[in-house]
PDB file of C-alpha atoms in Angstrom:
ATOM      1  CA  MET W   1      -0.390  -0.215   0.228  1.00 39.00           C
ATOM      2  CA  MET W   2       3.206   2.411   0.894  1.00 39.00           C
ATOM      3  CA  GLY W   3       4.563   2.205  -2.576  1.00 43.00           C
ATOM      4  CA  VAL W   4       0.834   2.675  -4.273  1.00 37.00           C
ATOM      5  CA  TRP W   5       0.858   5.731  -2.282  1.00 34.00           C
ATOM      6  CA  HIS W   6       4.370   6.774  -3.373  1.00 39.00           C
ATOM      7  CA  VAL W   7       4.483   6.180  -7.002  1.00 39.00           C
ATOM      8  CA  ARG W   8       1.346   8.019  -7.338  1.00 43.00           C
ATOM      9  CA  MET W   9       2.607  10.977  -5.400  1.00 40.00           C
ATOM     10  CA  GLY W  10       4.997  10.579  -7.890  1.00 50.00           C
ATOM     11  CA  ALA W  11       3.308  10.969 -11.158  1.00 47.00           C
ATOM     12  CA  GLY W  12       1.470  13.589  -9.894  1.00 53.00           C
ATOM     13  CA  ALA W  13       4.302  16.006  -8.596  1.00 59.00           C
ATOM     14  CA  ALA W  14       5.831  15.930 -11.909  1.00 62.00           C
ATOM     15  CA  TRP W  15       4.985  18.890 -12.385  1.00 57.00           C
ATOM     16  CA  ARG W  16       7.493  20.419 -10.155  1.00 63.00           C
ATOM     17  CA  LYS W  17      10.103  20.117 -12.328  1.00 65.00           C
ATOM     18  CA  THR W  18       8.626  22.811 -15.016  1.00 74.00           C
ATOM     19  CA  VAL W  19       7.662  26.257 -14.483  1.00 84.00           C
ATOM     20  CA  TRP W  20       5.178  25.898 -12.549  1.00 91.00           C
ATOM     21  CA  GLY W  21       6.707  24.807  -9.511  1.00 94.00           C
ATOM     22  CA  GLU W  22       8.504  28.247 -10.474  1.00 96.00           C
ATOM     23  CA  PHE W  23       5.219  30.243 -11.021  1.00 97.00           C
ATOM     24  CA  LEU W  24       4.288  29.054  -6.954  1.00 97.00           C
ATOM     25  CA  SER W  25       7.810  29.726  -6.005  1.00 97.00           C
ATOM     26  CA  GLU W  26       6.604  32.844  -7.099  1.00 98.00           C
ATOM     27  CA  TYR W  27       3.457  33.301  -5.927  1.00 99.00           C
ATOM     28  CA  LEU W  28       3.948  32.508  -2.857  1.00 99.00           C
ATOM     29  CA  GLY W  29       6.964  34.849  -1.910  1.00 99.00           C
ATOM     30  CA  THR W  30       5.057  37.480  -3.270  1.00 99.00           C
ATOM     31  CA  PHE W  31       2.196  36.764  -1.551  1.00 99.00           C
ATOM     32  CA  THR W  32       4.250  36.767   1.866  1.00 99.00           C
ATOM     33  CA  LEU W  33       6.110  40.052   1.310  1.00 99.00           C
ATOM     34  CA  ILE W  34       2.460  41.936   0.339  1.00 99.00           C
ATOM     35  CA  ALA W  35       0.935  39.681   3.582  1.00 99.00           C
ATOM     36  CA  PHE W  36       4.118  41.086   5.773  1.00 99.00           C
ATOM     37  CA  GLY W  37       3.838  44.030   4.342  1.00 98.00           C
ATOM     38  CA  ASP W  38       0.201  45.476   3.566  1.00 98.00           C
ATOM     39  CA  GLY W  39      -0.085  44.362   6.943  1.00 98.00           C
ATOM     40  CA  VAL W  40       2.137  46.443   8.746  1.00 97.00           C
ATOM     41  CA  VAL W  41       0.998  48.974   6.769  1.00 96.00           C
ATOM     42  CA  ALA W  42      -2.644  48.544   7.892  1.00 96.00           C
ATOM     43  CA  VAL W  43      -1.085  47.996  11.371  1.00 94.00           C
ATOM     44  CA  ALA W  44       0.333  51.773  11.059  1.00 91.00           C
ATOM     45  CA  VAL W  45      -3.534  52.955   9.887  1.00 91.00           C
ATOM     46  CA  ALA W  46      -6.181  51.311  11.403  1.00 91.00           C
ATOM     47  CA  GLY W  47      -4.809  47.870  13.205  1.00 88.00           C
ATOM     48  CA  LEU W  48      -3.315  49.239  16.676  1.00 78.00           C
ATOM     49  CA  ASN W  49      -5.153  52.652  16.665  1.00 78.00           C
ATOM     50  CA  GLN W  50      -8.952  51.948  15.919  1.00 83.00           C
ATOM     51  CA  SER W  51      -8.291  48.816  19.054  1.00 79.00           C
ATOM     52  CA  GLY W  52      -7.955  50.746  21.429  1.00 72.00           C
ATOM     53  CA  ARG W  53      -3.925  49.626  21.643  1.00 68.00           C
ATOM     54  CA  ALA W  54      -3.425  53.683  20.828  1.00 63.00           C
ATOM     55  CA  ALA W  55      -3.270  56.630  22.218  1.00 58.00           C
ATOM     56  CA  THR W  56      -5.664  58.508  19.751  1.00 60.00           C
ATOM     57  CA  ASN W  57      -8.306  57.007  16.966  1.00 58.00           C
ATOM     58  CA  HIS W  58      -5.935  58.653  14.247  1.00 55.00           C
ATOM     59  CA  THR W  59      -1.996  56.991  14.628  1.00 53.00           C
ATOM     60  CA  ILE W  60       0.006  54.879  16.610  1.00 48.00           C
ATOM     61  CA  PHE W  61       2.510  57.456  17.474  1.00 45.00           C
ATOM     62  CA  LEU W  62       3.600  60.602  15.631  1.00 46.00           C
ATOM     63  CA  ALA W  63       4.510  60.305  11.907  1.00 56.00           C
ATOM     64  CA  SER W  64       7.917  59.449  12.215  1.00 58.00           C
ATOM     65  CA  GLY W  65       7.210  57.246  14.650  1.00 63.00           C
ATOM     66  CA  ASP W  66       5.091  55.345  11.770  1.00 85.00           C
ATOM     67  CA  TRP W  67       6.894  55.249   9.428  1.00 91.00           C
ATOM     68  CA  LEU W  68       9.671  53.860  11.658  1.00 92.00           C
ATOM     69  CA  LEU W  69       7.135  51.344  12.167  1.00 93.00           C
ATOM     70  CA  ILE W  70       6.338  50.417   9.314  1.00 95.00           C
ATOM     71  CA  THR W  71      10.566  50.467   7.315  1.00 96.00           C
ATOM     72  CA  PHE W  72      10.895  48.140   9.914  1.00 96.00           C
ATOM     73  CA  GLY W  73       7.659  45.556   8.796  1.00 98.00           C
ATOM     74  CA  TRP W  74       8.731  46.593   5.308  1.00 98.00           C
ATOM     75  CA  PHE W  75      11.855  45.131   6.058  1.00 99.00           C
ATOM     76  CA  VAL W  76      10.529  41.725   8.078  1.00 99.00           C
ATOM     77  CA  ALA W  77       8.276  41.424   5.221  1.00 99.00           C
ATOM     78  CA  VAL W  78      11.304  41.386   2.367  1.00 99.00           C
ATOM     79  CA  VAL W  79      13.236  38.611   4.283  1.00 99.00           C
ATOM     80  CA  LEU W  80      10.457  36.436   4.657  1.00 99.00           C
ATOM     81  CA  GLY W  81       9.758  36.417   1.311  1.00 99.00           C
ATOM     82  CA  ILE W  82      13.042  35.827   0.482  1.00 98.00           C
ATOM     83  CA  TYR W  83      13.537  32.783   2.217  1.00 98.00           C
ATOM     84  CA  VAL W  84       9.756  31.197   1.087  1.00 98.00           C
ATOM     85  CA  ALA W  85      11.290  31.487  -3.040  1.00 98.00           C
ATOM     86  CA  GLY W  86      15.003  31.351  -2.359  1.00 96.00           C
ATOM     87  CA  GLY W  87      15.849  27.903  -2.776  1.00 94.00           C
ATOM     88  CA  ILE W  88      13.639  27.429  -6.525  1.00 95.00           C
ATOM     89  CA  SER W  89      12.613  30.442  -7.753  1.00 97.00           C
ATOM     90  CA  GLY W  90      15.342  32.461  -6.838  1.00 96.00           C
ATOM     91  CA  ALA W  91      12.823  34.755  -5.390  1.00 98.00           C
ATOM     92  CA  HIS W  92      12.592  37.583  -7.751  1.00 98.00           C
ATOM     93  CA  ILE W  93       9.757  38.606  -5.680  1.00 99.00           C
ATOM     94  CA  ASN W  94       9.500  42.042  -8.044  1.00 99.00           C
ATOM     95  CA  PRO W  95       9.488  43.119 -11.519  1.00 99.00           C
ATOM     96  CA  ALA W  96      12.717  45.233 -11.912  1.00 99.00           C
ATOM     97  CA  VAL W  97      14.731  42.335 -10.620  1.00 99.00           C
ATOM     98  CA  THR W  98      13.036  39.733 -12.981  1.00 99.00           C
ATOM     99  CA  ILE W  99      13.602  42.523 -15.763  1.00 99.00           C
ATOM    100  CA  ALA W 100      17.598  43.571 -14.563  1.00 99.00           C
ATOM    101  CA  LEU W 101      18.382  39.439 -14.493  1.00 98.00           C
ATOM    102  CA  ALA W 102      17.128  39.262 -17.247  1.00 98.00           C
ATOM    103  CA  ALA W 103      18.581  41.587 -19.034  1.00 98.00           C
ATOM    104  CA  LYS W 104      21.758  41.426 -18.011  1.00 98.00           C
ATOM    105  CA  ARG W 105      22.669  38.089 -16.375  1.00 97.00           C
ATOM    106  CA  GLY W 106      20.597  36.207 -18.677  1.00 96.00           C
ATOM    107  CA  PHE W 107      18.035  35.222 -16.822  1.00 97.00           C
ATOM    108  CA  PRO W 108      15.410  33.466 -19.884  1.00 97.00           C
ATOM    109  CA  TRP W 109      13.510  36.112 -21.395  1.00 98.00           C
ATOM    110  CA  SER W 110      10.693  33.021 -21.477  1.00 96.00           C
ATOM    111  CA  LYS W 111      10.103  32.783 -18.299  1.00 97.00           C
ATOM    112  CA  VAL W 112      10.202  36.360 -17.108  1.00 98.00           C
ATOM    113  CA  PRO W 113       6.047  36.280 -18.260  1.00 98.00           C
ATOM    114  CA  HIS W 114       4.889  33.814 -15.751  1.00 97.00           C
ATOM    115  CA  TYR W 115       7.410  35.326 -12.860  1.00 98.00           C
ATOM    116  CA  ILE W 116       5.895  38.027 -13.483  1.00 99.00           C
ATOM    117  CA  PHE W 117       2.088  36.679 -13.926  1.00 99.00           C
ATOM    118  CA  ALA W 118       3.117  35.195 -10.554  1.00 99.00           C
ATOM    119  CA  GLN W 119       3.796  38.118  -8.995  1.00 99.00           C
ATOM    120  CA  VAL W 120       1.192  40.197  -9.095  1.00 99.00           C
ATOM    121  CA  ALA W 121      -1.169  36.606  -8.296  1.00 99.00           C
ATOM    122  CA  GLY W 122       0.480  36.385  -5.087  1.00 99.00           C
ATOM    123  CA  ALA W 123       0.454  40.712  -4.239  1.00 99.00           C
ATOM    124  CA  PHE W 124      -3.507  40.441  -5.181  1.00 99.00           C
ATOM    125  CA  THR W 125      -4.683  37.552  -2.918  1.00 99.00           C
ATOM    126  CA  ALA W 126      -2.339  38.533   0.410  1.00 99.00           C
ATOM    127  CA  GLY W 127      -4.144  42.415  -0.689  1.00 99.00           C
ATOM    128  CA  ALA W 128      -7.210  40.529  -0.492  1.00 99.00           C
ATOM    129  CA  LEU W 129      -5.476  38.554   3.272  1.00 99.00           C
ATOM    130  CA  VAL W 130      -5.430  41.468   5.106  1.00 99.00           C
ATOM    131  CA  TYR W 131      -8.213  43.034   3.704  1.00 99.00           C
ATOM    132  CA  LEU W 132     -10.003  40.179   5.384  1.00 99.00           C
ATOM    133  CA  ASN W 133      -8.051  40.561   8.115  1.00 98.00           C
ATOM    134  CA  TYR W 134      -8.656  43.956   8.976  1.00 97.00           C
ATOM    135  CA  LYS W 135     -11.657  44.958   7.291  1.00 98.00           C
ATOM    136  CA  ASP W 136     -13.941  46.094  10.318  1.00 96.00           C
ATOM    137  CA  ALA W 137     -11.111  48.154  11.719  1.00 95.00           C
ATOM    138  CA  ILE W 138     -10.336  49.868   8.274  1.00 96.00           C
ATOM    139  CA  LYS W 139     -13.835  50.673   8.215  1.00 96.00           C
ATOM    140  CA  GLY W 140     -13.181  52.087  11.816  1.00 94.00           C
ATOM    141  CA  TYR W 141     -10.691  54.291  10.997  1.00 93.00           C
ATOM    142  CA  GLU W 142     -12.937  55.765   7.615  1.00 94.00           C
ATOM    143  CA  HIS W 143     -15.468  56.710  10.726  1.00 93.00           C
ATOM    144  CA  ALA W 144     -13.268  57.811  12.824  1.00 91.00           C
ATOM    145  CA  THR W 145     -12.238  60.002   9.768  1.00 91.00           C
ATOM    146  CA  ASP W 146     -15.084  60.782   7.854  1.00 94.00           C
ATOM    147  CA  ALA W 147     -13.625  59.460   4.833  1.00 95.00           C
ATOM    148  CA  VAL W 148     -15.661  58.247   2.172  1.00 96.00           C
ATOM    149  CA  ARG W 149     -13.875  55.180   0.341  1.00 97.00           C
ATOM    150  CA  GLY W 150     -13.231  55.657  -2.900  1.00 95.00           C
ATOM    151  CA  GLN W 151     -12.760  60.005  -2.545  1.00 96.00           C
ATOM    152  CA  ALA W 152      -9.676  61.600  -1.528  1.00 95.00           C
ATOM    153  CA  SER W 153     -10.311  61.294   1.887  1.00 95.00           C
ATOM    154  CA  SER W 154     -10.324  57.318   1.523  1.00 96.00           C
ATOM    155  CA  ILE W 155      -6.609  57.714   0.650  1.00 96.00           C
ATOM    156  CA  ALA W 156      -5.134  57.175   3.837  1.00 94.00           C
ATOM    157  CA  SER W 157      -7.000  53.765   3.948  1.00 96.00           C
ATOM    158  CA  TYR W 158      -5.980  52.987   0.468  1.00 97.00           C
ATOM    159  CA  SER W 159      -2.742  53.474   1.409  1.00 97.00           C
ATOM    160  CA  ILE W 160      -2.782  50.204   3.181  1.00 97.00           C
ATOM    161  CA  PHE W 161      -2.644  48.789   0.110  1.00 98.00           C
ATOM    162  CA  ALA W 162      -1.009  50.575  -2.451  1.00 98.00           C
ATOM    163  CA  THR W 163       1.110  53.880  -3.210  1.00 98.00           C
ATOM    164  CA  PHE W 164       0.660  57.732  -4.537  1.00 97.00           C
ATOM    165  CA  PRO W 165       2.576  60.200  -4.441  1.00 98.00           C
ATOM    166  CA  ALA W 166       2.930  63.543  -2.074  1.00 96.00           C
ATOM    167  CA  GLY W 167       0.302  65.969  -2.274  1.00 95.00           C
ATOM    168  CA  TYR W 168       3.656  68.664  -3.250  1.00 97.00           C
ATOM    169  CA  TYR W 169       3.938  66.569  -6.033  1.00 98.00           C
ATOM    170  CA  HIS W 170       1.988  68.399  -9.321  1.00 97.00           C
ATOM    171  CA  ASN W 171       2.507  66.621 -11.702  1.00 98.00           C
ATOM    172  CA  PRO W 172       4.146  62.860 -12.586  1.00 98.00           C
ATOM    173  CA  VAL W 173       7.672  63.606 -13.013  1.00 98.00           C
ATOM    174  CA  GLY W 174       9.091  63.853  -9.941  1.00 98.00           C
ATOM    175  CA  PRO W 175       7.264  60.989  -8.453  1.00 99.00           C
ATOM    176  CA  PHE W 176       8.618  58.863 -11.644  1.00 99.00           C
ATOM    177  CA  ILE W 177      12.730  60.689 -10.661  1.00 99.00           C
ATOM    178  CA  ASP W 178      11.531  59.092  -6.756  1.00 99.00           C
ATOM    179  CA  GLU W 179      10.629  55.588  -8.345  1.00 99.00           C
ATOM    180  CA  LEU W 180      12.994  55.697 -10.059  1.00 99.00           C
ATOM    181  CA  ILE W 181      16.241  56.524  -8.518  1.00 99.00           C
ATOM    182  CA  GLY W 182      14.890  54.952  -5.454  1.00 99.00           C
ATOM    183  CA  THR W 183      14.899  50.956  -7.882  1.00 99.00           C
ATOM    184  CA  ALA W 184      17.765  52.243  -9.643  1.00 99.00           C
ATOM    185  CA  LEU W 185      19.431  51.681  -5.356  1.00 99.00           C
ATOM    186  CA  LEU W 186      17.919  48.448  -4.988  1.00 99.00           C
ATOM    187  CA  ILE W 187      19.061  46.690  -8.617  1.00 99.00           C
ATOM    188  CA  GLY W 188      21.900  48.017  -7.907  1.00 99.00           C
ATOM    189  CA  VAL W 189      22.918  46.781  -4.454  1.00 98.00           C
ATOM    190  CA  VAL W 190      20.502  43.631  -5.190  1.00 98.00           C
ATOM    191  CA  LEU W 191      23.693  43.033  -7.858  1.00 98.00           C
ATOM    192  CA  ALA W 192      26.118  43.498  -5.534  1.00 98.00           C
ATOM    193  CA  ILE W 193      24.272  41.693  -2.609  1.00 97.00           C
ATOM    194  CA  ILE W 194      24.481  38.731  -4.938  1.00 95.00           C
ATOM    195  CA  ASP W 195      27.743  39.172  -6.588  1.00 96.00           C
ATOM    196  CA  GLU W 196      30.384  36.120  -5.824  1.00 92.00           C
ATOM    197  CA  ARG W 197      32.919  38.518  -7.296  1.00 93.00           C
ATOM    198  CA  ASN W 198      32.273  40.982  -5.450  1.00 94.00           C
ATOM    199  CA  LEU W 199      31.536  40.152  -0.645  1.00 91.00           C
ATOM    200  CA  ALA W 200      28.460  38.272  -1.195  1.00 86.00           C
ATOM    201  CA  PRO W 201      26.625  37.991   2.212  1.00 90.00           C
ATOM    202  CA  LYS W 202      28.124  33.987   2.954  1.00 86.00           C
ATOM    203  CA  GLY W 203      25.477  32.806   5.849  1.00 84.00           C
ATOM    204  CA  ASN W 204      22.483  32.455   4.010  1.00 91.00           C
ATOM    205  CA  LEU W 205      22.091  36.488   5.014  1.00 95.00           C
ATOM    206  CA  GLY W 206      21.471  37.856   2.006  1.00 96.00           C
ATOM    207  CA  PRO W 207      17.688  37.536   2.385  1.00 97.00           C
ATOM    208  CA  PHE W 208      18.203  40.054   5.386  1.00 97.00           C
ATOM    209  CA  ILE W 209      20.158  42.294   4.230  1.00 98.00           C
ATOM    210  CA  ILE W 210      18.594  43.334   1.136  1.00 98.00           C
ATOM    211  CA  GLY W 211      15.545  43.156   3.629  1.00 98.00           C
ATOM    212  CA  LEU W 212      17.912  46.075   5.735  1.00 98.00           C
ATOM    213  CA  LEU W 213      18.267  47.826   2.205  1.00 99.00           C
ATOM    214  CA  VAL W 214      14.522  48.505   1.783  1.00 99.00           C
ATOM    215  CA  ALA W 215      14.537  49.722   4.384  1.00 98.00           C
ATOM    216  CA  GLY W 216      16.974  52.336   4.343  1.00 98.00           C
ATOM    217  CA  ILE W 217      15.407  52.324   0.922  1.00 99.00           C
ATOM    218  CA  GLY W 218      12.536  52.878   2.871  1.00 98.00           C
ATOM    219  CA  MET W 219      13.931  55.146   5.890  1.00 96.00           C
ATOM    220  CA  SER W 220      16.086  57.717   2.155  1.00 97.00           C
ATOM    221  CA  PHE W 221      13.697  57.201   0.011  1.00 97.00           C
ATOM    222  CA  GLY W 222      10.598  56.446   0.881  1.00 96.00           C
ATOM    223  CA  PRO W 223       7.552  59.843   1.349  1.00 95.00           C
ATOM    224  CA  ASN W 224       7.911  61.416  -1.426  1.00 97.00           C
ATOM    225  CA  THR W 225       5.547  58.035  -2.736  1.00 98.00           C
ATOM    226  CA  GLY W 226       5.860  55.140  -0.270  1.00 96.00           C
ATOM    227  CA  TYR W 227       8.226  53.705  -1.981  1.00 98.00           C
ATOM    228  CA  ALA W 228       6.505  51.151  -4.310  1.00 98.00           C
ATOM    229  CA  ILE W 229       9.910  50.116  -6.215  1.00 99.00           C
ATOM    230  CA  ASN W 230       8.104  46.790  -7.462  1.00 99.00           C
ATOM    231  CA  PRO W 231       5.545  46.801  -9.811  1.00 99.00           C
ATOM    232  CA  ALA W 232       3.455  43.684  -8.531  1.00 99.00           C
ATOM    233  CA  ARG W 233       3.479  44.769  -5.133  1.00 99.00           C
ATOM    234  CA  ASP W 234       1.623  47.991  -6.079  1.00 99.00           C
ATOM    235  CA  PHE W 235      -0.402  46.907  -8.196  1.00 99.00           C
ATOM    236  CA  GLY W 236      -1.472  43.282  -7.703  1.00 99.00           C
ATOM    237  CA  PRO W 237      -2.927  45.290  -3.792  1.00 99.00           C
ATOM    238  CA  ARG W 238      -4.043  48.228  -6.179  1.00 99.00           C
ATOM    239  CA  LEU W 239      -5.970  46.114  -8.544  1.00 99.00           C
ATOM    240  CA  PHE W 240      -7.871  44.586  -5.338  1.00 99.00           C
ATOM    241  CA  ALA W 241      -8.604  48.035  -3.653  1.00 99.00           C
ATOM    242  CA  TRP W 242     -10.270  49.161  -6.866  1.00 99.00           C
ATOM    243  CA  PHE W 243     -12.418  45.463  -6.148  1.00 98.00           C
ATOM    244  CA  ALA W 244     -12.023  47.117  -3.148  1.00 98.00           C
ATOM    245  CA  GLY W 245     -14.227  49.704  -2.541  1.00 98.00           C
ATOM    246  CA  TRP W 246     -11.348  52.777  -3.437  1.00 98.00           C
ATOM    247  CA  ASP W 247     -13.065  53.301  -7.404  1.00 97.00           C
ATOM    248  CA  GLY W 248     -10.411  55.962  -8.821  1.00 98.00           C
ATOM    249  CA  VAL W 249      -8.375  56.650  -6.254  1.00 98.00           C
ATOM    250  CA  ALA W 250      -6.969  53.790  -6.479  1.00 98.00           C
ATOM    251  CA  LEU W 251      -7.988  52.975 -10.443  1.00 98.00           C
ATOM    252  CA  PRO W 252      -6.475  54.537 -12.383  1.00 98.00           C
ATOM    253  CA  GLY W 253      -5.179  56.298  -9.631  1.00 98.00           C
ATOM    254  CA  ASN W 254      -7.114  60.103  -8.740  1.00 97.00           C
ATOM    255  CA  TYR W 255      -5.282  62.067  -5.830  1.00 96.00           C
ATOM    256  CA  GLY W 256      -6.493  65.361  -7.711  1.00 95.00           C
ATOM    257  CA  ASN W 257      -2.786  66.200  -7.353  1.00 96.00           C
ATOM    258  CA  VAL W 258      -2.240  63.274  -9.826  1.00 98.00           C
ATOM    259  CA  ASN W 259      -4.327  61.863 -11.691  1.00 98.00           C
ATOM    260  CA  TRP W 260      -4.499  58.640 -13.850  1.00 98.00           C
ATOM    261  CA  TYR W 261      -0.769  57.139 -12.279  1.00 98.00           C
ATOM    262  CA  TRP W 262      -1.194  54.083 -12.075  1.00 98.00           C
ATOM    263  CA  TRP W 263       1.800  53.392 -14.281  1.00 99.00           C
ATOM    264  CA  LEU W 264       4.086  55.060 -12.681  1.00 99.00           C
ATOM    265  CA  PRO W 265       4.450  52.718 -10.106  1.00 99.00           C
ATOM    266  CA  ILE W 266       4.651  49.989 -12.927  1.00 99.00           C
ATOM    267  CA  VAL W 267       7.467  52.077 -15.879  1.00 99.00           C
ATOM    268  CA  ALA W 268       9.528  53.780 -12.948  1.00 99.00           C
ATOM    269  CA  PRO W 269      10.994  51.102 -11.307  1.00 99.00           C
ATOM    270  CA  ILE W 270      11.388  48.891 -13.869  1.00 99.00           C
ATOM    271  CA  VAL W 271      13.325  51.825 -15.901  1.00 99.00           C
ATOM    272  CA  GLY W 272      15.368  52.560 -12.463  1.00 99.00           C
ATOM    273  CA  GLY W 273      15.874  48.617 -12.269  1.00 99.00           C
ATOM    274  CA  LEU W 274      17.738  48.856 -15.355  1.00 99.00           C
ATOM    275  CA  ILE W 275      19.476  51.880 -14.774  1.00 99.00           C
ATOM    276  CA  GLY W 276      21.185  50.842 -11.355  1.00 99.00           C
ATOM    277  CA  ALA W 277      22.108  47.368 -12.859  1.00 99.00           C
ATOM    278  CA  VAL W 278      23.777  48.803 -15.907  1.00 99.00           C
ATOM    279  CA  VAL W 279      25.651  51.449 -13.490  1.00 99.00           C
ATOM    280  CA  TYR W 280      26.884  48.166 -10.923  1.00 99.00           C
ATOM    281  CA  ASP W 281      27.526  46.579 -14.023  1.00 98.00           C
ATOM    282  CA  PHE W 282      29.707  49.005 -15.333  1.00 98.00           C
ATOM    283  CA  PHE W 283      31.234  50.861 -12.088  1.00 98.00           C
ATOM    284  CA  ILE W 284      32.218  47.168 -10.411  1.00 97.00           C
ATOM    285  CA  HIS W 285      31.261  43.970 -12.273  1.00 96.00           C
ATOM    286  CA  HIS W 286      32.604  44.543 -14.965  1.00 95.00           C
ATOM    287  CA  VAL W 287      35.821  45.719 -13.439  1.00 96.00           C
ATOM    288  CA  LEU W 288      35.903  42.420 -11.157  1.00 95.00           C
ATOM    289  CA  VAL W 289      35.669  40.983 -14.117  1.00 94.00           C
ATOM    290  CA  ALA W 290      38.908  42.645 -15.796  1.00 93.00           C
ATOM    291  CA  ARG W 291      40.918  42.263 -12.735  1.00 92.00           C
ATOM    292  CA  GLY W 292      40.198  38.355 -13.644  1.00 83.00           C
ATOM    293  CA  GLU W 293      38.051  37.366 -10.567  1.00 64.00           C
ATOM    294  CA  PRO W 294      36.591  33.425  -9.607  1.00 66.00           C
ATOM    295  CA  GLU W 295      33.200  32.933 -12.491  1.00 58.00           C
ATOM    296  CA  ALA W 296      30.161  33.651 -10.852  1.00 48.00           C
ATOM    297  CA  PRO W 297      27.645  31.087 -10.908  1.00 50.00           C
ATOM    298  CA  ASP W 298      25.186  31.039 -13.423  1.00 46.00           C
ATOM    299  CA  ILE W 299      21.735  32.983 -12.418  1.00 44.00           C
ATOM    300  CA  GLU W 300      20.346  29.233 -13.026  1.00 42.00           C
ATOM    301  CA  VAL W 301      22.049  27.703 -11.047  1.00 36.00           C
ATOM    302  CA  LYS W 302      22.684  30.066  -7.928  1.00 40.00           C
ATOM    303  CA  GLY W 303      18.220  29.848  -8.589  1.00 41.00           C
ATOM    304  CA  ARG W 304      18.168  26.216  -8.527  1.00 41.00           C
ATOM    305  CA  VAL W 305      15.327  25.846 -11.458  1.00 38.00           C
ATOM    306  CA  ALA W 306      13.303  22.824 -10.506  1.00 38.00           C
ATOM    307  CA  GLU W 307      15.022  20.906 -12.814  1.00 39.00           C
ATOM    308  CA  GLU W 308      18.402  20.693 -11.612  1.00 39.00           C
ATOM    309  CA  ARG W 309      17.398  20.160  -7.565  1.00 39.00           C
ATOM    310  CA  PRO W 310      18.028  17.487  -6.115  1.00 36.00           C
ATOM    311  CA  VAL W 311      14.771  14.113  -6.595  1.00 34.00           C
ATOM    312  CA  ASP W 312      11.776  14.209  -3.541  1.00 37.00           C
ATOM    313  CA  PRO W 313      12.114  11.201  -2.371  1.00 31.00           C
ATOM    314  CA  LEU W 314       8.281  11.196  -2.469  1.00 32.00           C
ATOM    315  CA  GLU W 315       8.758  11.592  -6.235  1.00 34.00           C
TER     316      GLU W 315
END
């Protein structure tokens, strides 16, 4: 009987060795990222103050305290998302990362579409999970602040899910530059962290260092736009927020000072990521290559694609 069970497991698990294994890895890694990331924003915006665990029914601490809580929460989210998915798909969990690796590190372009679809799907469903868990707190916050969902007064509750430009912007140029800079820093430093020719972290500390990087970007470059620096992180939950009633605030992203904003956290991070990769390669990577440093493992080996993984004893 046990032998039959093993045979059935092996036949049913064959799909794990295909791109579907990578798809599910990126899906769950991005889901983890957004569940913890959007979750901490929900805590800062509505969870603690509406539960009676804060001094007021509007904010937890002063604004700086809220921001530190959010940036620390995203640090944890990034670390956990990478640890979840790293062994199968390489834990891109960000279309800007996937496209930069395809352009500059030999990642197959044929895999880019299903990676990105998995990332957006994971972000969408994680946004739904956060809403399911905090919907009563969100409604309480909207009632306490006289916010009408879908109107400008609901931007704060909408910000649990996706980003928006600061009020001092009056056109998309400034936000575009901000997202471009943030993502260029993200991709450039990530390439430094994973570059075996450089001082790559040992002891599987790479995810922890990348989490610190994202926290640093949030603290140093975050307030202008909310530092999306990840098209899936913004668009997936934004799409859910539109379904949940935030209407034009979510899509197309009308905020009064800047309208039709939805495309910007998609395009700017992709452009910024490519720039960051080019800059890192020009200033550092090519110098290391010229010095004759040992060749880094191929990105497919480093990501340990399903075909190259050891056979599961249950298969």
